[in-house]
Tab-separated table of N, CA and C in Angstrom:
chain	number	residue	atom	x	y	z
A	1	MET	N	-3.530	-17.708	18.691
A	1	MET	CA	-3.054	-16.375	18.380
A	1	MET	C	-4.235	-15.512	17.936
A	2	ALA	N	-4.321	-14.319	18.459
A	2	ALA	CA	-5.420	-13.409	18.108
A	2	ALA	C	-5.238	-12.886	16.692
A	3	ARG	N	-6.333	-12.779	15.989
A	3	ARG	CA	-6.300	-12.236	14.632
A	3	ARG	C	-6.447	-10.732	14.690
A	4	ARG	N	-5.706	-10.092	13.847
A	4	ARG	CA	-5.855	-8.635	13.725
A	4	ARG	C	-7.021	-8.345	12.804
A	5	SER	N	-7.778	-7.351	13.169
A	5	SER	CA	-8.876	-6.963	12.281
A	5	SER	C	-8.316	-6.110	11.155
A	6	ASP	N	-9.037	-6.062	10.073
A	6	ASP	CA	-8.617	-5.234	8.951
A	6	ASP	C	-8.597	-3.778	9.379
A	7	PRO	N	-7.659	-3.009	8.836
A	7	PRO	CA	-7.641	-1.578	9.169
A	7	PRO	C	-8.889	-0.898	8.631
A	8	PRO	N	-9.312	0.175	9.254
A	8	PRO	CA	-10.500	0.878	8.751
A	8	PRO	C	-10.231	1.450	7.363
A	9	PRO	N	-11.278	1.604	6.564
A	9	PRO	CA	-11.107	2.189	5.230
A	9	PRO	C	-10.441	3.560	5.323
A	10	ALA	N	-9.552	3.844	4.375
A	10	ALA	CA	-8.776	5.081	4.447
A	10	ALA	C	-9.174	6.110	3.399
A	11	THR	N	-9.750	5.684	2.311
A	11	THR	CA	-10.103	6.623	1.250
A	11	THR	C	-11.615	6.716	1.112
A	12	MET	N	-12.072	7.765	0.451
A	12	MET	CA	-13.511	7.911	0.213
A	12	MET	C	-14.037	6.716	-0.586
A	13	THR	N	-13.265	6.268	-1.566
A	13	THR	CA	-13.667	5.102	-2.357
A	13	THR	C	-13.865	3.897	-1.450
A	14	GLU	N	-12.912	3.638	-0.569
A	14	GLU	CA	-13.026	2.502	0.343
A	14	GLU	C	-14.210	2.658	1.287
A	15	LEU	N	-14.432	3.865	1.781
A	15	LEU	CA	-15.573	4.113	2.668
A	15	LEU	C	-16.894	3.848	1.957
A	16	LEU	N	-17.015	4.339	0.725
A	16	LEU	CA	-18.256	4.146	-0.023
A	16	LEU	C	-18.461	2.680	-0.380
A	17	ARG	N	-17.398	1.998	-0.783
A	17	ARG	CA	-17.527	0.566	-1.095
A	17	ARG	C	-17.952	-0.217	0.141
A	18	ALA	N	-17.347	0.090	1.288
A	18	ALA	CA	-17.714	-0.594	2.529
A	18	ALA	C	-19.173	-0.319	2.892
A	19	ALA	N	-19.613	0.908	2.716
A	19	ALA	CA	-21.004	1.255	3.017
A	19	ALA	C	-21.957	0.505	2.090
A	20	LEU	N	-21.618	0.421	0.818
A	20	LEU	CA	-22.471	-0.301	-0.128
A	20	LEU	C	-22.505	-1.792	0.189
A	21	ARG	N	-21.370	-2.351	0.575
A	21	ARG	CA	-21.342	-3.778	0.943
A	21	ARG	C	-22.215	-4.045	2.169
A	22	GLY	N	-22.291	-3.072	3.061
A	22	GLY	CA	-23.085	-3.236	4.269
A	22	GLY	C	-24.542	-2.827	4.128
A	23	ALA	N	-24.903	-2.324	2.962
A	23	ALA	CA	-26.280	-1.864	2.736
A	23	ALA	C	-27.240	-3.047	2.699
A	24	GLU	N	-28.490	-2.764	3.019
A	24	GLU	CA	-29.528	-3.797	2.963
A	24	GLU	C	-29.538	-4.456	1.587
A	25	SER	N	-29.544	-3.654	0.540
A	25	SER	CA	-29.459	-4.164	-0.830
A	25	SER	C	-29.120	-3.012	-1.763
A	26	LEU	N	-28.462	-3.340	-2.865
A	26	LEU	CA	-28.172	-2.315	-3.863
A	26	LEU	C	-29.463	-1.826	-4.511
A	27	ARG	N	-30.448	-2.680	-4.572
A	27	ARG	CA	-31.744	-2.277	-5.125
A	27	ARG	C	-32.359	-1.160	-4.280
A	28	GLN	N	-32.238	-1.282	-2.965
A	28	GLN	CA	-32.779	-0.246	-2.083
A	28	GLN	C	-31.995	1.052	-2.228
A	29	VAL	N	-30.668	0.951	-2.333
A	29	VAL	CA	-29.848	2.149	-2.538
A	29	VAL	C	-30.251	2.809	-3.848
A	30	GLU	N	-30.479	2.003	-4.880
A	30	GLU	CA	-30.924	2.535	-6.174
A	30	GLU	C	-32.246	3.290	-6.023
A	31	ARG	N	-33.191	2.694	-5.330
A	31	ARG	CA	-34.498	3.343	-5.131
A	31	ARG	C	-34.363	4.661	-4.370
A	32	ASP	N	-33.540	4.630	-3.338
A	32	ASP	CA	-33.415	5.801	-2.470
A	32	ASP	C	-32.602	6.939	-3.085
A	33	THR	N	-31.637	6.600	-3.947
A	33	THR	CA	-30.728	7.624	-4.479
A	33	THR	C	-30.934	7.940	-5.952
A	34	GLY	N	-31.554	7.019	-6.683
A	34	GLY	CA	-31.693	7.204	-8.125
A	34	GLY	C	-30.472	6.757	-8.908
A	35	LEU	N	-29.446	6.252	-8.219
A	35	LEU	CA	-28.252	5.752	-8.904
A	35	LEU	C	-28.512	4.333	-9.392
A	36	LYS	N	-28.017	4.016	-10.568
A	36	LYS	CA	-28.272	2.705	-11.172
A	36	LYS	C	-27.576	1.591	-10.398
A	37	ARG	N	-28.337	0.528	-10.136
A	37	ARG	CA	-27.817	-0.616	-9.385
A	37	ARG	C	-26.620	-1.257	-10.084
A	38	GLN	N	-26.673	-1.344	-11.411
A	38	GLN	CA	-25.574	-1.954	-12.162
A	38	GLN	C	-24.282	-1.153	-11.971
A	39	ALA	N	-24.385	0.169	-11.986
A	39	ALA	CA	-23.208	1.020	-11.783
A	39	ALA	C	-22.678	0.865	-10.361
A	40	LEU	N	-23.585	0.765	-9.391
A	40	LEU	CA	-23.165	0.572	-8.006
A	40	LEU	C	-22.442	-0.763	-7.843
A	41	ALA	N	-22.973	-1.807	-8.466
A	41	ALA	CA	-22.351	-3.132	-8.379
A	41	ALA	C	-20.960	-3.118	-9.006
A	42	LYS	N	-20.820	-2.473	-10.149
A	42	LYS	CA	-19.501	-2.382	-10.793
A	42	LYS	C	-18.527	-1.600	-9.922
A	43	PHE	N	-19.012	-0.564	-9.269
A	43	PHE	CA	-18.173	0.223	-8.366
A	43	PHE	C	-17.704	-0.635	-7.193
A	44	VAL	N	-18.610	-1.387	-6.593
A	44	VAL	CA	-18.262	-2.243	-5.456
A	44	VAL	C	-17.208	-3.272	-5.864
A	45	ARG	N	-17.331	-3.818	-7.069
A	45	ARG	CA	-16.367	-4.820	-7.557
A	45	ARG	C	-15.051	-4.209	-8.029
A	46	GLY	N	-14.972	-2.891	-8.086
A	46	GLY	CA	-13.755	-2.231	-8.533
A	46	GLY	C	-13.609	-2.164	-10.037
A	47	GLU	N	-14.691	-2.395	-10.762
A	47	GLU	CA	-14.660	-2.382	-12.220
A	47	GLU	C	-14.911	-0.999	-12.797
A	48	GLN	N	-15.396	-0.098	-11.978
A	48	GLN	CA	-15.792	1.226	-12.451
A	48	GLN	C	-15.654	2.219	-11.301
A	49	SER	N	-15.312	3.441	-11.638
A	49	SER	CA	-15.268	4.491	-10.618
A	49	SER	C	-16.567	5.292	-10.683
A	50	LEU	N	-16.724	6.210	-9.748
A	50	LEU	CA	-17.906	7.067	-9.721
A	50	LEU	C	-17.510	8.504	-10.009
A	51	ARG	N	-18.382	9.210	-10.692
A	51	ARG	CA	-18.183	10.655	-10.828
A	51	ARG	C	-18.310	11.265	-9.436
A	52	LEU	N	-17.669	12.403	-9.275
A	52	LEU	CA	-17.653	13.051	-7.969
A	52	LEU	C	-19.054	13.414	-7.483
A	53	ASP	N	-19.926	13.865	-8.370
A	53	ASP	CA	-21.280	14.224	-7.942
A	53	ASP	C	-22.056	13.001	-7.459
A	54	LEU	N	-21.807	11.844	-8.062
A	54	LEU	CA	-22.482	10.623	-7.624
A	54	LEU	C	-21.895	10.133	-6.301
A	55	ALA	N	-20.585	10.274	-6.143
A	55	ALA	CA	-19.950	9.921	-4.873
A	55	ALA	C	-20.493	10.809	-3.750
A	56	ASP	N	-20.686	12.096	-4.051
A	56	ASP	CA	-21.271	13.016	-3.063
A	56	ASP	C	-22.668	12.562	-2.655
A	57	LYS	N	-23.449	12.141	-3.628
A	57	LYS	CA	-24.821	11.693	-3.360
A	57	LYS	C	-24.813	10.448	-2.466
A	58	LEU	N	-23.924	9.509	-2.773
A	58	LEU	CA	-23.815	8.305	-1.953
A	58	LEU	C	-23.321	8.630	-0.546
A	59	ALA	N	-22.335	9.496	-0.451
A	59	ALA	CA	-21.805	9.876	0.859
A	59	ALA	C	-22.902	10.496	1.718
A	60	ALA	N	-23.698	11.362	1.135
A	60	ALA	CA	-24.802	11.975	1.875
A	60	ALA	C	-25.813	10.916	2.308
A	61	TYR	N	-26.114	9.982	1.435
A	61	TYR	CA	-27.068	8.913	1.734
A	61	TYR	C	-26.608	8.086	2.939
A	62	PHE	N	-25.311	7.772	2.974
A	62	PHE	CA	-24.777	6.942	4.053
A	62	PHE	C	-24.300	7.748	5.259
A	63	GLY	N	-24.388	9.071	5.183
A	63	GLY	CA	-23.945	9.900	6.297
A	63	GLY	C	-22.433	9.960	6.434
A	64	ILE	N	-21.752	9.824	5.303
A	64	ILE	CA	-20.290	9.878	5.292
A	64	ILE	C	-19.873	11.289	4.915
A	65	GLY	N	-19.019	11.866	5.713
A	65	GLY	CA	-18.528	13.208	5.423
A	65	GLY	C	-17.019	13.214	5.315
A	66	CYS	N	-16.513	14.309	4.867
A	66	CYS	CA	-15.060	14.462	4.839
A	66	CYS	C	-14.733	15.826	5.418
A	67	ARG	N	-13.555	15.922	5.901
A	67	ARG	CA	-13.118	17.194	6.455
A	67	ARG	C	-11.655	17.388	6.114
A	68	ARG	N	-11.269	18.599	6.142
A	68	ARG	CA	-9.896	18.955	5.833
A	68	ARG	C	-8.987	18.499	6.974
A	69	LYS	N	-7.889	17.904	6.585
A	69	LYS	CA	-6.930	17.430	7.564
A	69	LYS	C	-5.942	18.546	7.864
A	70	ASP	N	-5.764	18.870	9.120
A	70	ASP	CA	-4.800	19.911	9.499
A	70	ASP	C	-3.384	19.365	9.396
A	71	GLY	N	-2.500	20.225	8.916
A	71	GLY	CA	-1.089	19.888	8.868
A	71	GLY	C	-0.770	19.074	7.719
C-alpha cells in the first residue's frame, strides 16, 4: 500500500519550523540572521514562539512570503 506524504505546512509557524529543520545548521542561521541559536532551537521544538519581527527576518532569510488570500 502506498504511503501518503504529510500535507504541506499550512501556517507561517509551520513553514518557518520546516525551513529551520531543513537548514544546514542553526548555527549558520544564527550567523546569517543574528537570531540566537537557542531561541531558534526552542522555536523548532515548539517550546517558544517568535516575535513577529523575528519571524519576518526568518521568512526573508528563507525566501518565504505571504500574500492575502482572496475570498
